[in-house]
Structures are given as C-alpha cells and as structure tokens.
PDB file of C-alpha atoms and ligand atoms in Angstrom:
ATOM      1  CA  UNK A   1     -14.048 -24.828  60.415  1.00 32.00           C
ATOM      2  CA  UNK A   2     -13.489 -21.140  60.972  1.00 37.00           C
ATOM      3  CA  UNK A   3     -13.621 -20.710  57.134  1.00 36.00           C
ATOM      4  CA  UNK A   4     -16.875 -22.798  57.141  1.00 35.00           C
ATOM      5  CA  UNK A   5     -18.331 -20.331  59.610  1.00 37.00           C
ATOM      6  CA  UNK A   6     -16.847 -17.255  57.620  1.00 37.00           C
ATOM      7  CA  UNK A   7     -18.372 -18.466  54.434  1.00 37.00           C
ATOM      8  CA  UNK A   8     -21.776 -19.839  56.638  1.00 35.00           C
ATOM      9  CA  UNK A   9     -22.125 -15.860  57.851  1.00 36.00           C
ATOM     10  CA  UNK A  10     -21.556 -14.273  54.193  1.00 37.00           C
ATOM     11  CA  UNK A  11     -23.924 -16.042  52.809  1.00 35.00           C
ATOM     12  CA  UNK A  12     -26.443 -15.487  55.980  1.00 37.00           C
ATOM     13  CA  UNK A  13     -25.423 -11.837  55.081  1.00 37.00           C
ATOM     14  CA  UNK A  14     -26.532 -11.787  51.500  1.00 38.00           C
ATOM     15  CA  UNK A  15     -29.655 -13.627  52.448  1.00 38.00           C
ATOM     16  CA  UNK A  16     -30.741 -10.732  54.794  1.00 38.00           C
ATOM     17  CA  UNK A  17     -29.338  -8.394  52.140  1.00 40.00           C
ATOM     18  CA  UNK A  18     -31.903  -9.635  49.581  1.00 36.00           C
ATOM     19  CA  UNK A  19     -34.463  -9.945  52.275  1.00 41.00           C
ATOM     20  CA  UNK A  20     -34.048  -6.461  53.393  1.00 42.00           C
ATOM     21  CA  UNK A  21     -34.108  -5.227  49.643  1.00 43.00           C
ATOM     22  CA  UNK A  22     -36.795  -7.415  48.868  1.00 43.00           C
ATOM     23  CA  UNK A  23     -38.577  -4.896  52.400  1.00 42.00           C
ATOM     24  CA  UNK A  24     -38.084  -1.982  50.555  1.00 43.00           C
ATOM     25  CA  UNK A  25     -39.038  -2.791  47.403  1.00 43.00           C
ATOM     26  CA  UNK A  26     -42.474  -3.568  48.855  1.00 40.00           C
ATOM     27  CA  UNK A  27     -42.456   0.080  50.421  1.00 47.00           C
ATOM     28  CA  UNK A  28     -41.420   1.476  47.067  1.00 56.00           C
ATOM     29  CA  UNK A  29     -38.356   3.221  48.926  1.00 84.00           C
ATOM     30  CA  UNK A  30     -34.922   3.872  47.643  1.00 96.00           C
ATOM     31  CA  UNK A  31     -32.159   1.081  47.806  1.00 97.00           C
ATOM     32  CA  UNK A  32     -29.990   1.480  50.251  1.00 97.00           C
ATOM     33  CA  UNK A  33     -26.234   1.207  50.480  1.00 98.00           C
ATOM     34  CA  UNK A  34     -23.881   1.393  53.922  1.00 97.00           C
ATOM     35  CA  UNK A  35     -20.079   3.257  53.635  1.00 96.00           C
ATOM     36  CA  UNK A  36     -18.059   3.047  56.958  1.00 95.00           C
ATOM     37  CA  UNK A  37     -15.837   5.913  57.874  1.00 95.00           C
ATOM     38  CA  UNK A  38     -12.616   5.909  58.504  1.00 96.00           C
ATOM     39  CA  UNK A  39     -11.766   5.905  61.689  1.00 96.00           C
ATOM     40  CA  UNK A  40     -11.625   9.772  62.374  1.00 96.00           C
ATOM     41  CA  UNK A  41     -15.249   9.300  61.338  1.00 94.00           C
ATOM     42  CA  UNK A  42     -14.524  11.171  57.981  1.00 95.00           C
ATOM     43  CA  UNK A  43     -14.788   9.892  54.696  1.00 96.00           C
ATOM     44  CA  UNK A  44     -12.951  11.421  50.831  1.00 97.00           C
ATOM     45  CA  UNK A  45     -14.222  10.538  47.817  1.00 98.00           C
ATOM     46  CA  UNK A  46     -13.613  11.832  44.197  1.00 98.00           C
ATOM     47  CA  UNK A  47     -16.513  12.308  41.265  1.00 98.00           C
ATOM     48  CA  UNK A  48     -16.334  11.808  38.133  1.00 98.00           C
ATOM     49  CA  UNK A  49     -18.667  12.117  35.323  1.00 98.00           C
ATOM     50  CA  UNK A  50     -19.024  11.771  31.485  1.00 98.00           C
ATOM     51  CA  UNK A  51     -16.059   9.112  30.922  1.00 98.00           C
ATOM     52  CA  UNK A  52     -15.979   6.157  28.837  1.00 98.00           C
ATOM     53  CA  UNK A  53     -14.257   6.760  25.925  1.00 98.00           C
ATOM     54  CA  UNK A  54     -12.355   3.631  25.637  1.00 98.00           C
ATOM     55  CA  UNK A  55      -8.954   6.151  26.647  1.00 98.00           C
ATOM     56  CA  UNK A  56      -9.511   8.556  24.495  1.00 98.00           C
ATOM     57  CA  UNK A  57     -10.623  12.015  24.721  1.00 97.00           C
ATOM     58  CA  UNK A  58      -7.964  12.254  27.558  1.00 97.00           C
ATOM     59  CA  UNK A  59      -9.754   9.903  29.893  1.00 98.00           C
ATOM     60  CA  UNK A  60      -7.088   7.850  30.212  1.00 98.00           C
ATOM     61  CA  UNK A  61      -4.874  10.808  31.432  1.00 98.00           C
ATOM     62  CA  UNK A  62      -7.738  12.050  34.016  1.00 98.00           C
ATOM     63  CA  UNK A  63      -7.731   8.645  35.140  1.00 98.00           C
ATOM     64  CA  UNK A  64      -3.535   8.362  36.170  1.00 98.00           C
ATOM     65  CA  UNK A  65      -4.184  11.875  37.828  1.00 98.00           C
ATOM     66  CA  UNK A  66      -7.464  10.494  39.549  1.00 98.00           C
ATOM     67  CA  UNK A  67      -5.158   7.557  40.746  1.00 98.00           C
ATOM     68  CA  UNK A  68      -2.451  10.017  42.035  1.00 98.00           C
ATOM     69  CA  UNK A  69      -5.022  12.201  43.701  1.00 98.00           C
ATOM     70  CA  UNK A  70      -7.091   8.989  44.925  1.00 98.00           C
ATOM     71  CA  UNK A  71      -4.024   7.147  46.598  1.00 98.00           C
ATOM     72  CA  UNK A  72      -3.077  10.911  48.509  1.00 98.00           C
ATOM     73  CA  UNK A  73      -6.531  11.476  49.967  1.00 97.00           C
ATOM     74  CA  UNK A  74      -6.887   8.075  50.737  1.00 97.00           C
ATOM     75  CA  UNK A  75      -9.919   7.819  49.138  1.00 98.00           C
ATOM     76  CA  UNK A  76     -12.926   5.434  50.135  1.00 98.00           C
ATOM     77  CA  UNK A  77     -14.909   5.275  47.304  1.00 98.00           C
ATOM     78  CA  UNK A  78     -15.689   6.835  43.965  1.00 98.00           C
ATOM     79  CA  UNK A  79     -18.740   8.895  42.682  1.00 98.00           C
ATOM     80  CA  UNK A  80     -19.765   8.692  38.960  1.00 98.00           C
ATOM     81  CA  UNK A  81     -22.427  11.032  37.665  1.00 98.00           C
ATOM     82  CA  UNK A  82     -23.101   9.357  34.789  1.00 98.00           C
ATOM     83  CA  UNK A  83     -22.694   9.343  30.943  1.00 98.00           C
ATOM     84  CA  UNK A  84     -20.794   6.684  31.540  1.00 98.00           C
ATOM     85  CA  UNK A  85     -20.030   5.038  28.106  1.00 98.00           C
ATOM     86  CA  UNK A  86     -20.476   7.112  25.035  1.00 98.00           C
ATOM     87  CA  UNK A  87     -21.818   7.276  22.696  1.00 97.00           C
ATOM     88  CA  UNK A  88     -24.903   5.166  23.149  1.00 98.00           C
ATOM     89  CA  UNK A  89     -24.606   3.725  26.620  1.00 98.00           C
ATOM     90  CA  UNK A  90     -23.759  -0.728  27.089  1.00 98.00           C
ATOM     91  CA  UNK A  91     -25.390  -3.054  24.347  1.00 98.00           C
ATOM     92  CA  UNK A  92     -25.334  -5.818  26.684  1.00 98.00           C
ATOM     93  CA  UNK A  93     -23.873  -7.671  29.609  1.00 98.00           C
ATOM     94  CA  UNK A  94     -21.015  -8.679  27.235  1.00 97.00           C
ATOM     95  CA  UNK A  95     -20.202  -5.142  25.595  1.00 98.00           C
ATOM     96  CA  UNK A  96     -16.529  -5.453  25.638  1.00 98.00           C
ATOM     97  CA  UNK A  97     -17.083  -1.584  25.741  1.00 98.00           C
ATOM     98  CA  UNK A  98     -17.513  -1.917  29.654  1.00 98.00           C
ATOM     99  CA  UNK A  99     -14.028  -3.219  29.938  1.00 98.00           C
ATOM    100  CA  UNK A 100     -12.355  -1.301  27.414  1.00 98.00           C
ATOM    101  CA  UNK A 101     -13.467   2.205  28.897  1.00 98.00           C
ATOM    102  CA  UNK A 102     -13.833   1.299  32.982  1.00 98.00           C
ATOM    103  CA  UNK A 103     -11.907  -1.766  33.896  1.00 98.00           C
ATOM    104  CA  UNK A 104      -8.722  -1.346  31.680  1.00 98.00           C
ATOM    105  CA  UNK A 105      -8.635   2.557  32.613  1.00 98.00           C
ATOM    106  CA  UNK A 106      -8.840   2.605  36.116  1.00 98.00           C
ATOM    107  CA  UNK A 107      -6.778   0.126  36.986  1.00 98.00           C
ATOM    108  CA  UNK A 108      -4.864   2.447  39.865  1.00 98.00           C
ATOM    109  CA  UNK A 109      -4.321   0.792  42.759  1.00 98.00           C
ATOM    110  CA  UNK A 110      -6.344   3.887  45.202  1.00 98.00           C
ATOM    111  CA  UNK A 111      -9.165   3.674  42.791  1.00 98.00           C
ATOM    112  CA  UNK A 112      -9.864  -0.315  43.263  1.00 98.00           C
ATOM    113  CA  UNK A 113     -12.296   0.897  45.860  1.00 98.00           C
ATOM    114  CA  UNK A 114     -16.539   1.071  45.303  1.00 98.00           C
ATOM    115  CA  UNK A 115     -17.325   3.221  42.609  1.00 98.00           C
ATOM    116  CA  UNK A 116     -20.963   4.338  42.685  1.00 98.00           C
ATOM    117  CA  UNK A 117     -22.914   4.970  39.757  1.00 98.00           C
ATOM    118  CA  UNK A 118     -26.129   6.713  37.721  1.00 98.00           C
ATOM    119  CA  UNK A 119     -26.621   6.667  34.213  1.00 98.00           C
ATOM    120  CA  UNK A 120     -27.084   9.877  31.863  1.00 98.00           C
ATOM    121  CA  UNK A 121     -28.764  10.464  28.515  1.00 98.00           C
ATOM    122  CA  UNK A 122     -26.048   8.518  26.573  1.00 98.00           C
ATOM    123  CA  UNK A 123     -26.173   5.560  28.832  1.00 98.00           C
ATOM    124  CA  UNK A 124     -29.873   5.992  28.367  1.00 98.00           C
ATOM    125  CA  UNK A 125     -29.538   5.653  24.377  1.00 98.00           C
ATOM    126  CA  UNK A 126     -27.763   2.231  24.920  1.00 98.00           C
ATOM    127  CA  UNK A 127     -29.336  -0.978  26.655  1.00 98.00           C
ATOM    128  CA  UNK A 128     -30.034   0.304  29.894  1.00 98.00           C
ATOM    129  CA  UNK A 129     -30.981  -2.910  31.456  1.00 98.00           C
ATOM    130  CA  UNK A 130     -27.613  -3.988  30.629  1.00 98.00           C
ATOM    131  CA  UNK A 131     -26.091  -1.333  32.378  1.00 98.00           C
ATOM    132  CA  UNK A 132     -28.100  -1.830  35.407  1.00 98.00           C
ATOM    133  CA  UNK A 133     -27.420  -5.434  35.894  1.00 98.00           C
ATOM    134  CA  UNK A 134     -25.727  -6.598  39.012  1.00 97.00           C
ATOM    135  CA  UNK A 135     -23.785  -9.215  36.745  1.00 97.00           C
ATOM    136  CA  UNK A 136     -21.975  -6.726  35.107  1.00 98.00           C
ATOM    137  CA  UNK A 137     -20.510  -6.927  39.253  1.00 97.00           C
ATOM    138  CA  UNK A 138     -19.153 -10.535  38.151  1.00 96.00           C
ATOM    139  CA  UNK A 139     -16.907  -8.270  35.759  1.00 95.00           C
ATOM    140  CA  UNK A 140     -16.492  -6.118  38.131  1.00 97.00           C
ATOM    141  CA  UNK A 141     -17.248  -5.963  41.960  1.00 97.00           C
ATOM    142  CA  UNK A 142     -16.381  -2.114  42.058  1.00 98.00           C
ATOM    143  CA  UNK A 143     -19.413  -1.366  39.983  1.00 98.00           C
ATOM    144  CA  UNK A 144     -22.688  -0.233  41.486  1.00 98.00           C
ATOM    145  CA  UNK A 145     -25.422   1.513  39.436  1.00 98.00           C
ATOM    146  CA  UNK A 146     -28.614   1.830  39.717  1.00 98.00           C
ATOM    147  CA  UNK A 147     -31.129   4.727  38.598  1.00 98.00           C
ATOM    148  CA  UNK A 148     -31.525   5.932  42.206  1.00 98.00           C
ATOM    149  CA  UNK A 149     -30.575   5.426  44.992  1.00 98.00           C
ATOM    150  CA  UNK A 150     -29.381   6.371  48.807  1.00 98.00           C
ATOM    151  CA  UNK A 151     -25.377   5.723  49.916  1.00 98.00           C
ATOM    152  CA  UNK A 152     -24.948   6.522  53.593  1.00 97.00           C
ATOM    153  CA  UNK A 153     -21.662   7.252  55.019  1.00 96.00           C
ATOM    154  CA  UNK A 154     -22.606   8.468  58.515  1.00 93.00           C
ATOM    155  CA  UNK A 155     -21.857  12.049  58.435  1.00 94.00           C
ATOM    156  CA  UNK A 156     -22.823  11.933  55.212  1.00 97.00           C
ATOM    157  CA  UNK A 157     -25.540  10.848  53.265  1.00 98.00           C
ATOM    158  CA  UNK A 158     -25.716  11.017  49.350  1.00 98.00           C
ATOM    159  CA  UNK A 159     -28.760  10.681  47.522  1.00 98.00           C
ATOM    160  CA  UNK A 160     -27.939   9.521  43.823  1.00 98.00           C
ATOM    161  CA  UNK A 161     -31.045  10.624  41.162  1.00 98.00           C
ATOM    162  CA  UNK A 162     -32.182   9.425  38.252  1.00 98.00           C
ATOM    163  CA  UNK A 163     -32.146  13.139  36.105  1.00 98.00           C
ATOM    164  CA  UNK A 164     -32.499  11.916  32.213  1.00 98.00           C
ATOM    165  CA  UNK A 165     -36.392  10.862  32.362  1.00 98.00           C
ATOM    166  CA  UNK A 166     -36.996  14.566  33.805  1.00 98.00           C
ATOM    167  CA  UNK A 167     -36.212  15.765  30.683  1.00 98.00           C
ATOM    168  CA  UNK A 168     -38.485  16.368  27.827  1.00 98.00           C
ATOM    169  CA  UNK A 169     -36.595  17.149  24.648  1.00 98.00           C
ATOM    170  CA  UNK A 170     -35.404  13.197  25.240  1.00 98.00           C
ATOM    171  CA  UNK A 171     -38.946  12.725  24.715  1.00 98.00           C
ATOM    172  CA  UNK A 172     -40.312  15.138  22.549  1.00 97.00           C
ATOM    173  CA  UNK A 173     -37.451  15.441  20.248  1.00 96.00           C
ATOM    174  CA  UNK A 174     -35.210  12.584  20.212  1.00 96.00           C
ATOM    175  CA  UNK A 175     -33.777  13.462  16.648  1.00 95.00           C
ATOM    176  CA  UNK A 176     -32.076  10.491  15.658  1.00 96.00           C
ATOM    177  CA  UNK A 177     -31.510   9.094  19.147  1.00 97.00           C
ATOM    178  CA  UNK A 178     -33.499   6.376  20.605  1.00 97.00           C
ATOM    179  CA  UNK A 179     -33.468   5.945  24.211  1.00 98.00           C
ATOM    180  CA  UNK A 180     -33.998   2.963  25.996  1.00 98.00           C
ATOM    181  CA  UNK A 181     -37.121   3.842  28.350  1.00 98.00           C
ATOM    182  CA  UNK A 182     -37.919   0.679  29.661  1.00 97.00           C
ATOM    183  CA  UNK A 183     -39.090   1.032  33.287  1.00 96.00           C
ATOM    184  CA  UNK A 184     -39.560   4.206  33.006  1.00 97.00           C
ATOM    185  CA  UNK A 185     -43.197   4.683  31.386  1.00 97.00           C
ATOM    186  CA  UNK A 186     -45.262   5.663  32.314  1.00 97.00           C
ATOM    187  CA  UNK A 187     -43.363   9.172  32.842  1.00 98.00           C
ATOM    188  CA  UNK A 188     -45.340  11.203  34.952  1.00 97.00           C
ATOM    189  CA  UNK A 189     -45.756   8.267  37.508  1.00 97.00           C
ATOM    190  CA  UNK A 190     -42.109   7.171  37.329  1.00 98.00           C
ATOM    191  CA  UNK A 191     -41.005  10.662  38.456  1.00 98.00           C
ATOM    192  CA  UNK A 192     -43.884  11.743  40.853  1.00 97.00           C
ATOM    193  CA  UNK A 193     -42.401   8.592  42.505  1.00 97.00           C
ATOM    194  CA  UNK A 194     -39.030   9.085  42.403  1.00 98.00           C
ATOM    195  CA  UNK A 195     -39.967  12.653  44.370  1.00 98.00           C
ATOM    196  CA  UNK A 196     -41.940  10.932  46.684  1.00 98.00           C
ATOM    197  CA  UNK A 197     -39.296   9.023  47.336  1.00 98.00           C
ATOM    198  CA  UNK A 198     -36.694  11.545  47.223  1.00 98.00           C
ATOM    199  CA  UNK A 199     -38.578  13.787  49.939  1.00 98.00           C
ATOM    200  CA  UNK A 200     -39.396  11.312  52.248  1.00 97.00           C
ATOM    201  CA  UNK A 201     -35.774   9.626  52.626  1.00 97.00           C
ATOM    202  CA  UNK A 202     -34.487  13.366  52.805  1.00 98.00           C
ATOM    203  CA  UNK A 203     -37.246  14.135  55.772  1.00 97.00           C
ATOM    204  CA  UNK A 204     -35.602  11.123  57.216  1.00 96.00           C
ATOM    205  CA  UNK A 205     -32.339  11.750  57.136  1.00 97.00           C
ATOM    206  CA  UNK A 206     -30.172  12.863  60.197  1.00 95.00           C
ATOM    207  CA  UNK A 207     -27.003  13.138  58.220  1.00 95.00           C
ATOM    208  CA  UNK A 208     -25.114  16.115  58.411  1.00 94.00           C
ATOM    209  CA  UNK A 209     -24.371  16.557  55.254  1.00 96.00           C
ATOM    210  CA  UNK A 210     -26.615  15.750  52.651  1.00 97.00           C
ATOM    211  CA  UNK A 211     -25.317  15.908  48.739  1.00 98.00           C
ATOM    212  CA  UNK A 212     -27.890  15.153  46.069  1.00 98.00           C
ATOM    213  CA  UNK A 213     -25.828  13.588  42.793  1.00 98.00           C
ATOM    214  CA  UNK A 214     -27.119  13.532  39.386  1.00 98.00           C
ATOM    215  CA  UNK A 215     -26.220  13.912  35.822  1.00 98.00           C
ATOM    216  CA  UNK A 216     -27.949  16.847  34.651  1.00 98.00           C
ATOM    217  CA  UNK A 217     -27.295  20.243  35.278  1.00 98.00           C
ATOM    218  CA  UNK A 218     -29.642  22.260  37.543  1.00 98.00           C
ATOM    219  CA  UNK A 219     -27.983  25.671  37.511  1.00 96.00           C
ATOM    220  CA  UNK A 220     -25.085  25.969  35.017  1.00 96.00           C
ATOM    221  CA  UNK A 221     -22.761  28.542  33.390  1.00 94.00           C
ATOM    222  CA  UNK A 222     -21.360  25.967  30.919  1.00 95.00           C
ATOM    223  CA  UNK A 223     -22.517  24.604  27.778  1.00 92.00           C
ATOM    224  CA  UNK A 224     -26.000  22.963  28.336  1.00 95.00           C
ATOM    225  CA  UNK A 225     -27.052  25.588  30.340  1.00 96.00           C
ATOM    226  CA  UNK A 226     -30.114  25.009  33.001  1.00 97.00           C
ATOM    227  CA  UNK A 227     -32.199  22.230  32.864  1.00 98.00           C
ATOM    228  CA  UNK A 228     -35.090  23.951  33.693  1.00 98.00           C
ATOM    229  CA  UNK A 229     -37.167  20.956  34.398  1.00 98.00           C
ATOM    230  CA  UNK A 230     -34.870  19.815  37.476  1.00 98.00           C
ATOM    231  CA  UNK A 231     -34.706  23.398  38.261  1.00 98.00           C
ATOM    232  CA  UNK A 232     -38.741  23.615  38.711  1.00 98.00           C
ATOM    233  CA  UNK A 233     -39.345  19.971  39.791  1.00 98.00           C
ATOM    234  CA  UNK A 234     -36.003  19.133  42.224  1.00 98.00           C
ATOM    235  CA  UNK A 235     -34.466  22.500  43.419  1.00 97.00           C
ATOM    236  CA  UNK A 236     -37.735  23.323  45.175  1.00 97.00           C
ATOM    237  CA  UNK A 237     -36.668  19.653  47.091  1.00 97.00           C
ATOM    238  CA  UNK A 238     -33.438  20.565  47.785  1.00 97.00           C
ATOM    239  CA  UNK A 239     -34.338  23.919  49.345  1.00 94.00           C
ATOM    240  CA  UNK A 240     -36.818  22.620  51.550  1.00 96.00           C
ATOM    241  CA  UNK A 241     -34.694  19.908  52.940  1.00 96.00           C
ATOM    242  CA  UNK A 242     -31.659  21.936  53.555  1.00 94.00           C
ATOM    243  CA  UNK A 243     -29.632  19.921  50.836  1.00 96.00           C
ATOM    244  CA  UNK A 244     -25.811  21.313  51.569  1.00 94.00           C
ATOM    245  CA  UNK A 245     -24.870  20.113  47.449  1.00 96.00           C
ATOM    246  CA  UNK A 246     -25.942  19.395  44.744  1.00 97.00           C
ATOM    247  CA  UNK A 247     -23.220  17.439  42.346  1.00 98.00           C
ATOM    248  CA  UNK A 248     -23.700  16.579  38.690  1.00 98.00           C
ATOM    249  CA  UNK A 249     -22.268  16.263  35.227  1.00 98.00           C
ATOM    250  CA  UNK A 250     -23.261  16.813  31.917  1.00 98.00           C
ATOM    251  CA  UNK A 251     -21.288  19.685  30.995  1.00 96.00           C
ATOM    252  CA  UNK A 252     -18.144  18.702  30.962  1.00 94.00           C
ATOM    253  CA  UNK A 253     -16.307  21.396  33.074  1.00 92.00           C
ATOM    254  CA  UNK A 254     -15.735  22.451  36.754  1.00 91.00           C
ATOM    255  CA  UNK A 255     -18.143  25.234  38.074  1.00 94.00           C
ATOM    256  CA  UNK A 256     -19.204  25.629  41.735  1.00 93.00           C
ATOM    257  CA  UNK A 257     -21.985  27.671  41.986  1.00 93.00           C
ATOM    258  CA  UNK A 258     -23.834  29.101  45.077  1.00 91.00           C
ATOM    259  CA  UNK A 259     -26.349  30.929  45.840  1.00 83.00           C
ATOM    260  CA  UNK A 260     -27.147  34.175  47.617  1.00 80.00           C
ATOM    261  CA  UNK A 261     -30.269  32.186  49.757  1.00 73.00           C
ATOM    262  CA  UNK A 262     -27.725  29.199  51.130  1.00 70.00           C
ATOM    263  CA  UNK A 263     -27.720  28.539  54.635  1.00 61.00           C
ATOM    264  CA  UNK A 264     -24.219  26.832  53.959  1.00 60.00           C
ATOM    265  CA  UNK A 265     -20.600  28.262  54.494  1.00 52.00           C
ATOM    266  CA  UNK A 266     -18.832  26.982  51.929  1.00 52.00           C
ATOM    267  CA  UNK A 267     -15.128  26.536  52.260  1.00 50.00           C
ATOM    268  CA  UNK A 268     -14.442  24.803  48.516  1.00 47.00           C
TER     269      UNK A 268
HETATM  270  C1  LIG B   1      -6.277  16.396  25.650  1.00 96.39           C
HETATM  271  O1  LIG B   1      -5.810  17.405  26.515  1.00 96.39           O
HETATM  272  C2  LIG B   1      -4.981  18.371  25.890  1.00 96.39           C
HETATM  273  C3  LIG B   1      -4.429  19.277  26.964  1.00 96.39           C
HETATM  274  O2  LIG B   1      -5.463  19.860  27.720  1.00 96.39           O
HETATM  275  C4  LIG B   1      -5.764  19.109  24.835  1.00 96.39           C
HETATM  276  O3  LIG B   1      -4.949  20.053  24.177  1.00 96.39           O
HETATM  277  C5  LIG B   1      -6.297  18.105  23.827  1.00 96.39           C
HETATM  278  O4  LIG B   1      -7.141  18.759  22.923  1.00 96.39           O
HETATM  279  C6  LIG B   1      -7.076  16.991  24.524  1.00 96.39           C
HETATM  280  N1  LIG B   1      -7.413  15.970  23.544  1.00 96.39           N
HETATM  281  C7  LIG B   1      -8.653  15.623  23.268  1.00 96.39           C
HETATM  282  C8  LIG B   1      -8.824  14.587  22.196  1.00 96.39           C
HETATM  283  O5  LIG B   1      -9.619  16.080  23.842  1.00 96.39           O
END
C-alpha cells in the first residue's frame, strides 16, 4: 500500500509537472528546473563544455579527473556548455554516438548526478530535435537539454542561453556546414524573444547569485575571439541586471576575465 501511494504521488507529481510546463509555455517564459541545496544551503557543481569525442581527444582523461574532482567537492550536479557531440551534433534518438561519447565516459560514480545541458554550433549542425528530446532521458535520466532555460538552486540561480542562433556567419556563411534551424526561424523573432525572456526572469530573480551559461564566447582572449553579436545584444543584459558570471565554452581553454566596471569581488 505504501508503495501504491509512493507511486500514486509520482505520478500526481509529473502530472502537475506537465501542467505547470504546459502554464508557462502559454506565457512564453523559460522552463524551469528546481536544485535543492545541501544542507549548509550551498551547492558545487563542475562545467564542462565542448566534449564528445567518443574518448578521444583526451576526454576520456578529463572525465576520470572530473570524477576525482566531482566525488571531493561533493558535487550536486553538472553544467555542460555545449558542443556536446562533434562533429555534427546527434543524428537521431538512436545515435549510438550519445552513448559512446556521454554515457560510457562518465560513468564515475560522483558524476551520476543531473547534468544540465545547451547545445553549440556543432550540436546545431546535427539533428537538433534529436538532441533535445526528453527520450534521449530513457537512455539516460542524467540528461537535460534544452535551448534555454532557468535552473534554480536557491542561492543561486543559473540562466542557461541559447548563443548559436545569435550568430550570423552560421547564417550568412555556412561554408559547407548545414545547421539544423528548425524552431528557430524566423531569427529576429526567435531571439527578440529569447531577450524578452531573458530580462524579465532576470528582473525577477531574487537569487544571490546569478550566472548566465552559454556556449559562445562574449569576451575572449582565446582562439575565437569575441562574439561580437552576444557582446552588443546580451552583455548590455547582463550589466543591467547585475549578472555576477557569465560561463561559456567554445574556445576550448580556461580564461577568467573581469572587468574594470564589476560590482563583484571575485575570489576565483
Ligand atoms: C592529450 O593530452 C596530452 C597532454 O596534455 C597532449 O600532449 C596530447 O596532445 C593530447 N592528445 C590529444 C589527441 O589532444
């Protein structure tokens, strides 16, 4: 009986899960996704970005030492900024790809937690719907990704964007790429949105921190330089609403850069 009533309330749970996506789906808003604390009220986490190579490229050594690191800081879930199987993204639901370069990798026990995903311009060149759907979760539960969306963690609240369709050489000189852009035309609309969005859940927010995550760069000292679209269209954002990080990937390398206007004191 007590398993009856377990399994009764799970189910009642996902019913008011869908209902409450279903809400904000009417009001155009960002999905939304809860993190306890622990109970200290803070939270670890580790990012990651620009990954699946099936083991190769050392991935599968950054992912032991992400294991080692994972299981010391206790970690509670894991960040992925995307580029997240190369070169051209998922085909579909059933690309063994998805198992060969996330579920056989990370198999650590410290990184069995939620890992939290956005695509980048090589997940874009593959089938993105495939990437995006929640049965790839039958695979694997750990997997979340969406193109954007809000993960809050009490004293933290991370807002995960959807950088790739802000770019224009993607669309104005693809070379021999193709990307998938299903969903995303029209352009202009699709991002105007996505601000709208952005700014109003960030007015909203009472977080302490808040951490913006995407793929592309929006300052850089590394190889791709600035992407001077994000720098024009989402810094001014960030600014405004007293964004403490930004945290993306895309150029393969650790830099932490600040700036002179910050309000933050930054003990990294
Ligand atoms: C793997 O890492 C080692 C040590 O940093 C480096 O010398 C080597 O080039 C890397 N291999 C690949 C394929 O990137």
């Amino acid at each position: 009986m007590a398993s009856f009533r377990h399994h009764f309330s799970s189910m009642h749970l996902v019913w008011m899960a869908c209902f409450h996506v279903y809400v904000l789906c009417a009001f155009a808003e960002l999905q939304r996704f809860e993190q306890p604390t622990k109970d200290d009220g803070s939270i670890s986490f580790l990012v990651v970005g620009d990954w699946g190579r099936k083991g190769n490229y050392n991935q599968s050594n950054v992912a032991f030492q992400m294991g080692r690191i994972g299981e010391e800081l206790s970690i509670d879930f894991v960040v992925s900024t995307g580029d997240n199987f190369y070169e051209d993204g998922l085909r579909s639901i059933n690309d063994p790809v998805f198992e060969k370069s996330f579920s056989k990798i990370y198999t650590a026990k410290s990184l069995q937690k939620q890992w939290y995903s956005v695509l980048g311009n090589h997940d874009y060149r593959g089938n993105v719907k495939a990437q995006l759907s929640p049965s790839l979760r039958n695979i694997e539960s750990r997997w979340i990704c969406l193109r954007s969306f809000i993960l809050n963690a009490e004293i933290v609240e991370l807002f995960f964007i959807d950088t790739t369709p802000f770019v224009d050489k993607y669309f104005l000189k693809p070379k021999h790429h193709r990307y998938d852009w299903r969903g995303v035309m029209p352009r202009q609309h699709y991002l105007s949105n996505l601000l709208k969005d952005l700014e109003s859940a960030l007015q909203d927010s009472t977080a302490d921190w808040k951490i913006v995550v995407g793929h592309h760069t929006i300052r850089s000292i590394g190889h791709h330089g600035e992407t001077k679209e994000l720098k024009k269209q989402l810094l001014p954002l960030l600014e405004a609403n007293n964004v403490e990080m930004y945290i993306n990937g895309h150029d393969h390398c650790l830099e932490h850069i600040t700036s002179s206007t910050s309000q933050i004191k930054s003990n990294f």
